[in-house]
Amino acid sequence: RLPGGWGGTAGAALEQFRPTVLHVAVPDAMGVAAQRWAARRRTPLLCSHHTRWASYLDYYPPLRPFASLAWLHLRRFHARCAATLPPSQGAANELAARGIPRLVVWPRGVDVALFSPSKRRAAAGSVPTVLLVARLRWEKGLADFAAVVRRLEAPAGR
């Protein structure tokens, strides 16, 4: 399902709110509508990078030939942003290699100093707790996750 931009309600709410900066998280139709809204009002736009959109096409063989078009859209989308905020230097390097301008690393995720395996207090013989926080899509690594869960559920020595 693809969102088709936004209706008058979202635009009216933004007009009333009058933001001094706008943040777009997804380069879809709604993100493009937000870019147009911001450009008409000369409101700075920040775009965060969360998903390797073009790599999704690898999971759908009939769509693979469209990877170059996906990158073209992403370059145009991010060129209209005051800055693009990838989560790591590695992601920033990948985006820069693909022509995405004005990258500023915005680290997110788990605080590994606070949540470290070294601080775990597990009971002897306990089974690890595993959590996957993602949309249930193959491109999110579900096959790898399922393999890990199967190994953890298997009797010792298997």
mmCIF file with all atom_site columns, C-alpha atoms in Angstrom:
data_model
loop_
_atom_site.group_PDB
_atom_site.id
_atom_site.type_symbol
_atom_site.label_atom_id
_atom_site.label_alt_id
_atom_site.label_comp_id
_atom_site.label_asym_id
_atom_site.label_entity_id
_atom_site.label_seq_id
_atom_site.pdbx_PDB_ins_code
_atom_site.Cartn_x
_atom_site.Cartn_y
_atom_site.Cartn_z
_atom_site.occupancy
_atom_site.B_iso_or_equiv
_atom_site.pdbx_formal_charge
_atom_site.auth_seq_id
_atom_site.auth_comp_id
_atom_site.auth_asym_id
_atom_site.auth_atom_id
_atom_site.pdbx_PDB_model_num
ATOM 1   C CA . ARG A 1 1   ? 0.000  0.000   0.000   1.00 0.00 ? 1   ARG A CA 1
ATOM 2   C CA . LEU A 1 2   ? 1.452  3.382   -0.986  1.00 0.00 ? 2   LEU A CA 1
ATOM 3   C CA . PRO A 1 3   ? 0.363  6.631   0.628   1.00 0.00 ? 3   PRO A CA 1
ATOM 4   C CA . GLY A 1 4   ? -0.830 9.189   -1.863  1.00 0.00 ? 4   GLY A CA 1
ATOM 5   C CA . GLY A 1 5   ? 0.464  12.381  -0.294  1.00 0.00 ? 5   GLY A CA 1
ATOM 6   C CA . TRP A 1 6   ? -1.680 14.282  2.145   1.00 0.00 ? 6   TRP A CA 1
ATOM 7   C CA . GLY A 1 7   ? -5.027 15.987  2.047   1.00 0.00 ? 7   GLY A CA 1
ATOM 8   C CA . GLY A 1 8   ? -6.054 19.468  3.065   1.00 0.00 ? 8   GLY A CA 1
ATOM 9   C CA . THR A 1 9   ? -6.249 18.523  6.738   1.00 0.00 ? 9   THR A CA 1
ATOM 10  C CA . ALA A 1 10  ? -2.478 17.993  7.100   1.00 0.00 ? 10  ALA A CA 1
ATOM 11  C CA . GLY A 1 11  ? -1.652 21.171  5.195   1.00 0.00 ? 11  GLY A CA 1
ATOM 12  C CA . ALA A 1 12  ? -4.135 23.190  7.246   1.00 0.00 ? 12  ALA A CA 1
ATOM 13  C CA . ALA A 1 13  ? -2.686 21.799  10.486  1.00 0.00 ? 13  ALA A CA 1
ATOM 14  C CA . LEU A 1 14  ? 0.835  22.764  9.397   1.00 0.00 ? 14  LEU A CA 1
ATOM 15  C CA . GLU A 1 15  ? -0.330 26.220  8.372   1.00 0.00 ? 15  GLU A CA 1
ATOM 16  C CA . GLN A 1 16  ? -1.809 26.712  11.829  1.00 0.00 ? 16  GLN A CA 1
ATOM 17  C CA . PHE A 1 17  ? 1.245  25.280  13.588  1.00 0.00 ? 17  PHE A CA 1
ATOM 18  C CA . ARG A 1 18  ? 3.714  27.305  11.449  1.00 0.00 ? 18  ARG A CA 1
ATOM 19  C CA . PRO A 1 19  ? 6.836  25.185  11.998  1.00 0.00 ? 19  PRO A CA 1
ATOM 20  C CA . THR A 1 20  ? 10.249 26.807  11.706  1.00 0.00 ? 20  THR A CA 1
ATOM 21  C CA . VAL A 1 21  ? 11.738 23.524  10.449  1.00 0.00 ? 21  VAL A CA 1
ATOM 22  C CA . LEU A 1 22  ? 10.133 20.377  9.037   1.00 0.00 ? 22  LEU A CA 1
ATOM 23  C CA . HIS A 1 23  ? 11.428 16.806  9.450   1.00 0.00 ? 23  HIS A CA 1
ATOM 24  C CA . VAL A 1 24  ? 10.622 14.146  6.838   1.00 0.00 ? 24  VAL A CA 1
ATOM 25  C CA . ALA A 1 25  ? 11.350 10.522  7.709   1.00 0.00 ? 25  ALA A CA 1
ATOM 26  C CA . VAL A 1 26  ? 10.247 8.690   4.545   1.00 0.00 ? 26  VAL A CA 1
ATOM 27  C CA . PRO A 1 27  ? 10.843 9.604   0.887   1.00 0.00 ? 27  PRO A CA 1
ATOM 28  C CA . ASP A 1 28  ? 7.358  8.495   -0.194  1.00 0.00 ? 28  ASP A CA 1
ATOM 29  C CA . ALA A 1 29  ? 4.454  10.503  -1.626  1.00 0.00 ? 29  ALA A CA 1
ATOM 30  C CA . MET A 1 30  ? 3.741  12.084  1.761   1.00 0.00 ? 30  MET A CA 1
ATOM 31  C CA . GLY A 1 31  ? 7.407  13.039  2.138   1.00 0.00 ? 31  GLY A CA 1
ATOM 32  C CA . VAL A 1 32  ? 7.392  14.656  -1.302  1.00 0.00 ? 32  VAL A CA 1
ATOM 33  C CA . ALA A 1 33  ? 4.195  16.550  -0.380  1.00 0.00 ? 33  ALA A CA 1
ATOM 34  C CA . ALA A 1 34  ? 5.921  17.778  2.792   1.00 0.00 ? 34  ALA A CA 1
ATOM 35  C CA . GLN A 1 35  ? 8.916  18.910  0.740   1.00 0.00 ? 35  GLN A CA 1
ATOM 36  C CA . ARG A 1 36  ? 6.674  20.901  -1.589  1.00 0.00 ? 36  ARG A CA 1
ATOM 37  C CA . TRP A 1 37  ? 4.860  22.463  1.351   1.00 0.00 ? 37  TRP A CA 1
ATOM 38  C CA . ALA A 1 38  ? 8.168  23.462  2.965   1.00 0.00 ? 38  ALA A CA 1
ATOM 39  C CA . ALA A 1 39  ? 9.614  24.834  -0.288  1.00 0.00 ? 39  ALA A CA 1
ATOM 40  C CA . ARG A 1 40  ? 6.570  27.050  -0.914  1.00 0.00 ? 40  ARG A CA 1
ATOM 41  C CA . ARG A 1 41  ? 6.967  28.551  2.556   1.00 0.00 ? 41  ARG A CA 1
ATOM 42  C CA . ARG A 1 42  ? 10.778 28.619  2.597   1.00 0.00 ? 42  ARG A CA 1
ATOM 43  C CA . THR A 1 43  ? 10.759 26.371  5.674   1.00 0.00 ? 43  THR A CA 1
ATOM 44  C CA . PRO A 1 44  ? 14.000 24.402  6.153   1.00 0.00 ? 44  PRO A CA 1
ATOM 45  C CA . LEU A 1 45  ? 13.587 20.660  5.707   1.00 0.00 ? 45  LEU A CA 1
ATOM 46  C CA . LEU A 1 46  ? 15.560 17.911  7.420   1.00 0.00 ? 46  LEU A CA 1
ATOM 47  C CA . CYS A 1 47  ? 15.333 14.343  6.141   1.00 0.00 ? 47  CYS A CA 1
ATOM 48  C CA . SER A 1 48  ? 16.322 11.388  8.265   1.00 0.00 ? 48  SER A CA 1
ATOM 49  C CA . HIS A 1 49  ? 17.549 8.176   6.657   1.00 0.00 ? 49  HIS A CA 1
ATOM 50  C CA . HIS A 1 50  ? 16.176 5.000   8.223   1.00 0.00 ? 50  HIS A CA 1
ATOM 51  C CA . THR A 1 51  ? 15.814 2.492   5.422   1.00 0.00 ? 51  THR A CA 1
ATOM 52  C CA . ARG A 1 52  ? 17.948 1.310   2.517   1.00 0.00 ? 52  ARG A CA 1
ATOM 53  C CA . TRP A 1 53  ? 15.042 1.692   0.075   1.00 0.00 ? 53  TRP A CA 1
ATOM 54  C CA . ALA A 1 54  ? 16.881 0.829   -3.133  1.00 0.00 ? 54  ALA A CA 1
ATOM 55  C CA . SER A 1 55  ? 18.222 -2.408  -1.617  1.00 0.00 ? 55  SER A CA 1
ATOM 56  C CA . TYR A 1 56  ? 14.624 -3.604  -1.112  1.00 0.00 ? 56  TYR A CA 1
ATOM 57  C CA . LEU A 1 57  ? 14.440 -4.185  -4.844  1.00 0.00 ? 57  LEU A CA 1
ATOM 58  C CA . ASP A 1 58  ? 16.938 -7.058  -4.457  1.00 0.00 ? 58  ASP A CA 1
ATOM 59  C CA . TYR A 1 59  ? 14.200 -8.994  -2.631  1.00 0.00 ? 59  TYR A CA 1
ATOM 60  C CA . TYR A 1 60  ? 11.788 -8.643  -5.558  1.00 0.00 ? 60  TYR A CA 1
ATOM 61  C CA . PRO A 1 61  ? 13.572 -9.918  -8.718  1.00 0.00 ? 61  PRO A CA 1
ATOM 62  C CA . PRO A 1 62  ? 11.144 -8.357  -11.229 1.00 0.00 ? 62  PRO A CA 1
ATOM 63  C CA . LEU A 1 63  ? 11.877 -4.935  -9.674  1.00 0.00 ? 63  LEU A CA 1
ATOM 64  C CA . ARG A 1 64  ? 15.704 -5.177  -9.669  1.00 0.00 ? 64  ARG A CA 1
ATOM 65  C CA . PRO A 1 65  ? 16.058 -3.267  -12.967 1.00 0.00 ? 65  PRO A CA 1
ATOM 66  C CA . PHE A 1 66  ? 14.468 -0.255  -11.266 1.00 0.00 ? 66  PHE A CA 1
ATOM 67  C CA . ALA A 1 67  ? 17.263 0.197   -8.682  1.00 0.00 ? 67  ALA A CA 1
ATOM 68  C CA . SER A 1 68  ? 18.835 3.024   -10.699 1.00 0.00 ? 68  SER A CA 1
ATOM 69  C CA . LEU A 1 69  ? 15.458 4.811   -10.796 1.00 0.00 ? 69  LEU A CA 1
ATOM 70  C CA . ALA A 1 70  ? 15.110 4.373   -7.037  1.00 0.00 ? 70  ALA A CA 1
ATOM 71  C CA . TRP A 1 71  ? 18.525 6.007   -6.524  1.00 0.00 ? 71  TRP A CA 1
ATOM 72  C CA . LEU A 1 72  ? 17.566 8.805   -8.912  1.00 0.00 ? 72  LEU A CA 1
ATOM 73  C CA . HIS A 1 73  ? 14.459 9.513   -6.808  1.00 0.00 ? 73  HIS A CA 1
ATOM 74  C CA . LEU A 1 74  ? 16.483 9.362   -3.571  1.00 0.00 ? 74  LEU A CA 1
ATOM 75  C CA . ARG A 1 75  ? 19.129 11.776  -4.930  1.00 0.00 ? 75  ARG A CA 1
ATOM 76  C CA . ARG A 1 76  ? 16.448 14.241  -6.024  1.00 0.00 ? 76  ARG A CA 1
ATOM 77  C CA . PHE A 1 77  ? 14.534 13.857  -2.770  1.00 0.00 ? 77  PHE A CA 1
ATOM 78  C CA . HIS A 1 78  ? 17.571 14.419  -0.535  1.00 0.00 ? 78  HIS A CA 1
ATOM 79  C CA . ALA A 1 79  ? 18.913 17.248  -2.728  1.00 0.00 ? 79  ALA A CA 1
ATOM 80  C CA . ARG A 1 80  ? 15.848 19.247  -1.616  1.00 0.00 ? 80  ARG A CA 1
ATOM 81  C CA . CYS A 1 81  ? 16.723 18.791  2.075   1.00 0.00 ? 81  CYS A CA 1
ATOM 82  C CA . ALA A 1 82  ? 18.831 21.194  4.128   1.00 0.00 ? 82  ALA A CA 1
ATOM 83  C CA . ALA A 1 83  ? 20.487 18.059  5.543   1.00 0.00 ? 83  ALA A CA 1
ATOM 84  C CA . THR A 1 84  ? 20.044 14.301  5.468   1.00 0.00 ? 84  THR A CA 1
ATOM 85  C CA . LEU A 1 85  ? 20.550 12.514  8.778   1.00 0.00 ? 85  LEU A CA 1
ATOM 86  C CA . PRO A 1 86  ? 21.862 8.923   8.465   1.00 0.00 ? 86  PRO A CA 1
ATOM 87  C CA . PRO A 1 87  ? 22.274 6.856   11.673  1.00 0.00 ? 87  PRO A CA 1
ATOM 88  C CA . SER A 1 88  ? 25.962 5.980   11.249  1.00 0.00 ? 88  SER A CA 1
ATOM 89  C CA . GLN A 1 89  ? 29.123 6.965   9.425   1.00 0.00 ? 89  GLN A CA 1
ATOM 90  C CA . GLY A 1 90  ? 28.839 3.758   7.389   1.00 0.00 ? 90  GLY A CA 1
ATOM 91  C CA . ALA A 1 91  ? 25.358 4.737   6.189   1.00 0.00 ? 91  ALA A CA 1
ATOM 92  C CA . ALA A 1 92  ? 26.615 8.268   5.478   1.00 0.00 ? 92  ALA A CA 1
ATOM 93  C CA . ASN A 1 93  ? 29.471 6.855   3.388   1.00 0.00 ? 93  ASN A CA 1
ATOM 94  C CA . GLU A 1 94  ? 27.056 4.696   1.374   1.00 0.00 ? 94  GLU A CA 1
ATOM 95  C CA . LEU A 1 95  ? 24.751 7.660   0.741   1.00 0.00 ? 95  LEU A CA 1
ATOM 96  C CA . ALA A 1 96  ? 27.664 9.936   -0.194  1.00 0.00 ? 96  ALA A CA 1
ATOM 97  C CA . ALA A 1 97  ? 28.913 7.332   -2.687  1.00 0.00 ? 97  ALA A CA 1
ATOM 98  C CA . ARG A 1 98  ? 25.455 7.420   -4.289  1.00 0.00 ? 98  ARG A CA 1
ATOM 99  C CA . GLY A 1 99  ? 25.463 11.227  -4.575  1.00 0.00 ? 99  GLY A CA 1
ATOM 100 C CA . ILE A 1 100 ? 23.342 12.185  -1.571  1.00 0.00 ? 100 ILE A CA 1
ATOM 101 C CA . PRO A 1 101 ? 24.494 15.645  -0.390  1.00 0.00 ? 101 PRO A CA 1
ATOM 102 C CA . ARG A 1 102 ? 24.691 17.396  2.988   1.00 0.00 ? 102 ARG A CA 1
ATOM 103 C CA . LEU A 1 103 ? 24.978 14.383  5.295   1.00 0.00 ? 103 LEU A CA 1
ATOM 104 C CA . VAL A 1 104 ? 25.076 14.804  9.080   1.00 0.00 ? 104 VAL A CA 1
ATOM 105 C CA . VAL A 1 105 ? 25.328 11.626  11.172  1.00 0.00 ? 105 VAL A CA 1
ATOM 106 C CA . TRP A 1 106 ? 22.510 11.359  13.724  1.00 0.00 ? 106 TRP A CA 1
ATOM 107 C CA . PRO A 1 107 ? 23.251 8.277   15.842  1.00 0.00 ? 107 PRO A CA 1
ATOM 108 C CA . ARG A 1 108 ? 20.268 6.407   17.218  1.00 0.00 ? 108 ARG A CA 1
ATOM 109 C CA . GLY A 1 109 ? 19.567 3.059   18.737  1.00 0.00 ? 109 GLY A CA 1
ATOM 110 C CA . VAL A 1 110 ? 20.458 1.285   21.913  1.00 0.00 ? 110 VAL A CA 1
ATOM 111 C CA . ASP A 1 111 ? 22.873 2.904   24.362  1.00 0.00 ? 111 ASP A CA 1
ATOM 112 C CA . VAL A 1 112 ? 25.429 0.064   24.426  1.00 0.00 ? 112 VAL A CA 1
ATOM 113 C CA . ALA A 1 113 ? 27.122 1.471   27.531  1.00 0.00 ? 113 ALA A CA 1
ATOM 114 C CA . LEU A 1 114 ? 23.855 1.209   29.441  1.00 0.00 ? 114 LEU A CA 1
ATOM 115 C CA . PHE A 1 115 ? 22.497 -1.965  27.835  1.00 0.00 ? 115 PHE A CA 1
ATOM 116 C CA . SER A 1 116 ? 25.477 -4.288  27.554  1.00 0.00 ? 116 SER A CA 1
ATOM 117 C CA . PRO A 1 117 ? 25.642 -8.106  27.655  1.00 0.00 ? 117 PRO A CA 1
ATOM 118 C CA . SER A 1 118 ? 28.256 -7.677  30.392  1.00 0.00 ? 118 SER A CA 1
ATOM 119 C CA . LYS A 1 119 ? 25.528 -6.241  32.657  1.00 0.00 ? 119 LYS A CA 1
ATOM 120 C CA . ARG A 1 120 ? 23.152 -9.154  32.132  1.00 0.00 ? 120 ARG A CA 1
ATOM 121 C CA . ARG A 1 121 ? 22.100 -11.060 35.237  1.00 0.00 ? 121 ARG A CA 1
ATOM 122 C CA . ALA A 1 122 ? 20.847 -14.335 33.792  1.00 0.00 ? 122 ALA A CA 1
ATOM 123 C CA . ALA A 1 123 ? 19.916 -17.331 35.894  1.00 0.00 ? 123 ALA A CA 1
ATOM 124 C CA . ALA A 1 124 ? 22.010 -20.446 35.290  1.00 0.00 ? 124 ALA A CA 1
ATOM 125 C CA . GLY A 1 125 ? 20.610 -22.428 32.390  1.00 0.00 ? 125 GLY A CA 1
ATOM 126 C CA . SER A 1 126 ? 18.211 -19.689 31.352  1.00 0.00 ? 126 SER A CA 1
ATOM 127 C CA . VAL A 1 127 ? 17.197 -19.245 27.739  1.00 0.00 ? 127 VAL A CA 1
ATOM 128 C CA . PRO A 1 128 ? 18.139 -15.901 26.169  1.00 0.00 ? 128 PRO A CA 1
ATOM 129 C CA . THR A 1 129 ? 15.367 -13.444 25.478  1.00 0.00 ? 129 THR A CA 1
ATOM 130 C CA . VAL A 1 130 ? 15.364 -12.361 21.848  1.00 0.00 ? 130 VAL A CA 1
ATOM 131 C CA . LEU A 1 131 ? 13.427 -9.394  20.526  1.00 0.00 ? 131 LEU A CA 1
ATOM 132 C CA . LEU A 1 132 ? 13.001 -8.269  16.933  1.00 0.00 ? 132 LEU A CA 1
ATOM 133 C CA . VAL A 1 133 ? 11.639 -4.769  16.468  1.00 0.00 ? 133 VAL A CA 1
ATOM 134 C CA . ALA A 1 134 ? 10.862 -4.350  12.780  1.00 0.00 ? 134 ALA A CA 1
ATOM 135 C CA . ARG A 1 135 ? 8.183  -4.602  10.184  1.00 0.00 ? 135 ARG A CA 1
ATOM 136 C CA . LEU A 1 136 ? 7.725  -8.251  9.251   1.00 0.00 ? 136 LEU A CA 1
ATOM 137 C CA . ARG A 1 137 ? 9.322  -8.133  5.817   1.00 0.00 ? 137 ARG A CA 1
ATOM 138 C CA . TRP A 1 138 ? 11.988 -10.438 4.342   1.00 0.00 ? 138 TRP A CA 1
ATOM 139 C CA . GLU A 1 139 ? 14.291 -7.503  3.673   1.00 0.00 ? 139 GLU A CA 1
ATOM 140 C CA . LYS A 1 140 ? 14.449 -6.924  7.439   1.00 0.00 ? 140 LYS A CA 1
ATOM 141 C CA . GLY A 1 141 ? 16.456 -10.146 7.832   1.00 0.00 ? 141 GLY A CA 1
ATOM 142 C CA . LEU A 1 142 ? 13.601 -12.412 8.950   1.00 0.00 ? 142 LEU A CA 1
ATOM 143 C CA . ALA A 1 143 ? 15.316 -15.542 7.613   1.00 0.00 ? 143 ALA A CA 1
ATOM 144 C CA . ASP A 1 144 ? 18.380 -14.820 9.776   1.00 0.00 ? 144 ASP A CA 1
ATOM 145 C CA . PHE A 1 145 ? 16.191 -14.053 12.788  1.00 0.00 ? 145 PHE A CA 1
ATOM 146 C CA . ALA A 1 146 ? 14.228 -17.299 12.321  1.00 0.00 ? 146 ALA A CA 1
ATOM 147 C CA . ALA A 1 147 ? 17.479 -19.295 12.068  1.00 0.00 ? 147 ALA A CA 1
ATOM 148 C CA . VAL A 1 148 ? 18.748 -17.812 15.342  1.00 0.00 ? 148 VAL A CA 1
ATOM 149 C CA . VAL A 1 149 ? 15.468 -18.576 17.112  1.00 0.00 ? 149 VAL A CA 1
ATOM 150 C CA . ARG A 1 150 ? 15.549 -22.187 15.820  1.00 0.00 ? 150 ARG A CA 1
ATOM 151 C CA . ARG A 1 151 ? 19.133 -22.609 17.102  1.00 0.00 ? 151 ARG A CA 1
ATOM 152 C CA . LEU A 1 152 ? 18.166 -21.244 20.504  1.00 0.00 ? 152 LEU A CA 1
ATOM 153 C CA . GLU A 1 153 ? 15.158 -23.573 20.709  1.00 0.00 ? 153 GLU A CA 1
ATOM 154 C CA . ALA A 1 154 ? 17.149 -26.641 19.654  1.00 0.00 ? 154 ALA A CA 1
ATOM 155 C CA . PRO A 1 155 ? 18.285 -29.055 22.377  1.00 0.00 ? 155 PRO A CA 1
ATOM 156 C CA . ALA A 1 156 ? 21.906 -28.570 23.498  1.00 0.00 ? 156 ALA A CA 1
ATOM 157 C CA . GLY A 1 157 ? 24.423 -30.228 21.214  1.00 0.00 ? 157 GLY A CA 1
ATOM 158 C CA . ARG A 1 158 ? 22.275 -29.971 18.063  1.00 0.00 ? 158 ARG A CA 1
#
